[in-house]
Tab-separated table of C-alpha atoms and ligand atoms in Angstrom:
chain	number	residue	atom	x	y	z
A	505	MET	CA	80.268	93.306	102.207
A	506	GLY	CA	78.780	89.868	102.475
A	507	GLY	CA	77.262	89.625	99.213
A	508	HIS	CA	73.834	88.186	100.929
A	509	PRO	CA	71.742	89.656	103.382
A	510	VAL	CA	72.159	86.978	105.753
A	511	LEU	CA	76.038	87.225	105.954
A	512	ASP	CA	75.508	90.769	106.106
A	513	PHE	CA	73.559	90.338	109.192
A	514	VAL	CA	76.193	88.052	110.928
A	515	ASN	CA	78.818	90.616	109.962
A	516	THR	CA	77.543	93.462	112.221
A	517	VAL	CA	79.715	92.339	114.936
A	518	ALA	CA	83.256	93.054	113.391
A	519	TRP	CA	86.397	91.195	114.685
A	520	ARG	CA	84.118	88.477	116.139
A	521	LEU	CA	87.066	85.796	116.532
A	522	ASP	CA	89.397	88.571	118.624
A	523	PRO	CA	87.627	89.404	121.691
A	524	ALA	CA	90.026	91.886	122.219
A	525	ARG	CA	88.625	93.845	119.431
A	526	THR	CA	85.255	92.583	119.051
A	527	ALA	CA	82.762	95.199	118.168
A	528	ASP	CA	78.720	95.275	117.577
A	529	ARG	CA	78.364	97.876	115.097
A	530	VAL	CA	74.408	98.119	115.058
A	531	GLN	CA	72.963	98.659	118.575
A	532	GLY	CA	69.351	99.900	119.253
A	533	ALA	CA	66.150	99.899	117.254
A	534	GLU	CA	66.886	103.001	114.686
A	535	ALA	CA	70.259	101.583	113.794
A	536	TRP	CA	68.646	98.350	113.029
A	537	ALA	CA	65.937	99.944	110.982
A	538	ARG	CA	68.537	101.629	109.117
A	539	TRP	CA	70.563	98.598	108.320
A	540	ALA	CA	67.515	96.927	107.279
A	541	VAL	CA	67.229	99.719	104.839
A	542	ALA	CA	70.787	99.452	104.061
A	543	THR	CA	70.522	95.960	103.230
A	544	GLY	CA	67.418	95.995	100.869
A	545	LEU	CA	65.398	94.263	103.804
A	546	LEU	CA	62.896	97.169	104.214
A	547	ALA	CA	61.861	100.066	102.180
A	548	ALA	CA	62.805	103.506	103.943
A	549	ASP	CA	59.400	104.676	104.222
A	550	ARG	CA	58.442	101.362	105.844
A	551	ALA	CA	61.301	101.767	108.312
A	552	GLU	CA	59.941	104.871	109.353
A	553	ALA	CA	56.469	103.455	109.833
A	554	LEU	CA	57.982	100.741	111.451
A	555	LEU	CA	59.847	102.771	114.174
A	556	ARG	CA	56.714	104.805	114.949
A	557	THR	CA	54.631	102.098	115.691
A	558	GLU	CA	57.029	100.170	117.434
A	559	MET	CA	58.472	103.123	119.960
A	560	THR	CA	54.795	102.643	121.367
A	561	ASP	CA	55.831	99.781	123.048
A	562	SER	CA	59.489	99.725	124.056
A	563	ALA	CA	59.191	96.084	125.719
A	564	ARG	CA	58.206	94.255	122.407
A	565	MET	CA	60.501	96.279	120.397
A	566	GLU	CA	63.252	95.039	122.800
A	567	ALA	CA	62.224	91.533	122.730
A	568	ALA	CA	62.100	91.645	119.077
A	569	ILE	CA	65.934	92.935	118.900
A	570	ALA	CA	66.994	90.459	121.413
A	571	ALA	CA	65.312	87.798	119.531
A	572	LEU	CA	67.583	89.128	116.541
A	573	MET	CA	70.733	88.953	118.731
A	574	ASP	CA	69.872	85.565	119.298
A	575	LEU	CA	69.159	84.685	115.793
A	576	ARG	CA	72.617	86.166	114.591
A	577	ALA	CA	74.308	84.036	117.535
A	578	ILE	CA	72.525	80.670	116.284
A	579	LEU	CA	74.018	81.588	112.963
A	580	TRP	CA	77.694	82.425	113.909
A	581	PRO	CA	78.533	78.438	114.668
A	582	VAL	CA	76.062	77.038	111.775
A	583	LEU	CA	77.985	79.167	109.395
A	584	ASP	CA	81.453	78.277	111.037
A	585	ALA	CA	80.437	74.438	110.576
A	586	LEU	CA	79.646	75.271	107.178
A	587	VAL	CA	82.924	76.820	105.980
A	588	ASP	CA	84.669	74.302	108.408
A	589	GLU	CA	82.738	71.587	106.440
A	590	GLU	CA	81.599	70.180	109.756
A	591	GLU	CA	78.610	68.831	111.139
A	592	PRO	CA	76.247	71.635	112.093
A	593	PRO	CA	76.196	72.054	115.824
A	594	ALA	CA	73.287	70.424	117.248
A	595	ARG	CA	71.958	72.733	119.743
A	596	GLU	CA	72.022	75.702	117.398
A	597	TRP	CA	70.641	73.651	114.505
A	598	GLU	CA	67.616	72.921	116.828
A	599	ALA	CA	67.497	76.701	117.511
A	600	LEU	CA	67.123	77.387	113.680
A	601	ARG	CA	64.738	74.740	113.011
A	602	ARG	CA	62.434	76.396	115.753
A	603	VAL	CA	63.307	80.173	114.141
A	604	LEU	CA	62.219	78.657	110.804
A	605	LEU	CA	59.109	76.979	111.766
A	606	LEU	CA	58.161	80.262	113.657
A	607	ALA	CA	58.877	82.449	110.448
A	608	ARG	CA	56.741	80.342	108.454
A	609	GLU	CA	53.881	80.581	110.739
A	610	ARG	CA	54.270	84.610	110.529
A	611	THR	CA	54.609	85.105	107.087
A	612	THR	CA	52.374	85.015	104.044
A	613	LEU	CA	52.553	82.764	101.380
A	614	PRO	CA	50.957	85.370	98.140
A	615	PRO	CA	48.906	83.275	95.535
A	616	ALA	CA	51.712	83.480	92.829
A	617	PHE	CA	54.504	81.538	91.098
A	618	PRO	CA	57.042	80.731	91.710
A	619	LEU	CA	55.993	80.192	95.204
A	620	ARG	CA	57.484	82.354	97.677
A	621	TRP	CA	56.996	83.241	101.304
A	622	GLN	CA	56.868	86.510	102.021
A	623	SER	CA	57.498	88.053	105.355
A	624	GLY	CA	55.579	91.487	106.807
A	625	THR	CA	56.961	94.981	107.531
A	626	ASP	CA	54.820	96.139	110.592
A	627	ARG	CA	56.760	94.849	113.374
A	628	PHE	CA	60.297	94.744	114.442
A	629	ASP	CA	60.046	90.830	114.643
A	630	ASP	CA	59.185	90.815	111.141
A	631	LEU	CA	62.885	91.566	110.167
A	632	ARG	CA	63.826	88.600	112.240
A	633	HIS	CA	61.120	86.394	110.017
A	634	ALA	CA	62.559	87.740	106.760
A	635	LEU	CA	66.261	87.027	107.922
A	636	ALA	CA	65.180	83.210	108.750
A	637	LEU	CA	63.667	83.152	105.216
A	638	ARG	CA	66.930	84.317	103.734
A	639	THR	CA	68.881	81.863	105.796
A	640	GLU	CA	66.726	78.965	104.232
A	641	ASP	CA	67.521	80.235	100.887
A	642	LEU	CA	71.305	80.433	101.844
A	643	LEU	CA	71.717	77.036	103.427
A	644	SER	CA	69.628	75.428	100.836
A	645	GLY	CA	70.560	77.100	97.496
A	646	ASP	CA	73.089	77.247	94.953
A	647	ALA	CA	75.187	79.924	97.351
A	648	LEU	CA	75.896	77.236	99.954
A	649	GLY	CA	79.098	76.112	98.395
A	650	ARG	CA	80.255	79.834	98.205
A	651	VAL	CA	80.153	80.909	101.369
A	652	ARG	CA	83.387	81.943	102.877
A	653	ARG	CA	85.165	83.118	106.321
A	654	CYS	CA	87.457	85.683	105.824
A	655	GLU	CA	91.208	84.327	106.718
A	656	GLY	CA	92.059	87.651	108.634
A	657	PRO	CA	93.223	86.612	112.010
A	658	GLY	CA	90.542	87.294	114.344
A	659	CYS	CA	88.085	88.986	111.686
A	660	GLY	CA	85.387	86.093	111.362
A	661	TRP	CA	83.820	87.959	108.638
A	662	PHE	CA	81.476	85.938	106.139
A	663	PHE	CA	81.037	86.448	102.682
A	664	LEU	CA	79.845	84.851	99.506
A	665	ASP	CA	82.641	83.992	96.964
A	666	ARG	CA	81.329	85.411	93.615
A	667	SER	CA	84.839	85.356	92.017
A	668	ARG	CA	85.207	82.817	88.785
A	669	SER	CA	87.837	81.010	90.255
A	670	GLY	CA	86.338	80.274	93.892
A	671	THR	CA	89.355	81.476	95.725
A	672	ARG	CA	88.569	84.696	97.367
A	673	ARG	CA	89.980	84.676	100.881
A	674	TRP	CA	89.379	87.923	102.500
A	675	CYS	CA	86.431	89.938	103.548
A	676	SER	CA	87.954	92.916	101.709
A	677	SER	CA	91.357	93.299	99.590
A	678	GLN	CA	91.417	96.640	101.196
A	679	ASP	CA	91.255	95.441	104.884
A	680	CYS	CA	92.154	92.150	106.060
A	681	GLY	CA	94.250	91.320	102.374
A	682	ASN	CA	96.161	94.471	102.511
A	683	ARG	CA	97.238	93.420	106.483
A	684	ASP	CA	98.102	90.113	105.176
A	685	ARG	CA	100.265	91.329	102.483
A	686	ALA	CA	101.709	94.141	104.730
A	687	LYS	CA	102.725	91.222	107.033
A	688	ARG	CA	104.353	89.149	104.501
A	689	HIS	CA	106.137	92.097	103.496
A	690	TYR	CA	107.294	92.606	106.583
A	691	SER	CA	108.539	89.171	107.235
A	692	ARG	CA	110.305	88.970	104.124
A	693	THR	CA	112.045	92.179	104.835
A	694	ARG	CA	113.183	90.849	108.118
A	695	GLN	CA	114.142	87.601	106.814
A	696	GLY	CA	116.010	89.448	104.230
A	697	GLY	CA	118.029	91.562	106.668
B	977	LIG	ZN1	88.341	90.238	107.157
């Protein structure tokens, strides 16, 4: 729905801006592995192998998932600042710098053009490093100006606006867009009656 793996990643929490409805949609190692396959970050056979390896060390796996959650928590305010056209928050920006440095250190640089860092698929931590590299792509590339936040009250989902006009407002016209139309219809009807 986000149109970019990093936006899909931060969107794994629904109703982020409405504490009463906030729902973490992906929980636990297997769910994250399935998610990584669905978003194309991990091949299905690699996901199975990774789960088998990492299940043998649950402490390491839990630490990796906690670090993944930390990255998600860093990205929310950074992306909020982006769409609100504000300066990135200093604390999260510094945390992001560290995440990016670590990702560089833990990824490889295959000898090929164009130069491209490549994350591994052997550890759960590799998923975080892969997302870190994609974050750098997103925040430094052409897509930057197309990042939007859904205008649905409480929604908080991010997406890449690929519409020609660049005026997409909703995560989904079926969800938040529909709710908005229904609400406006309701208030029109009320005013009319
Ligand atoms: Zn929405």
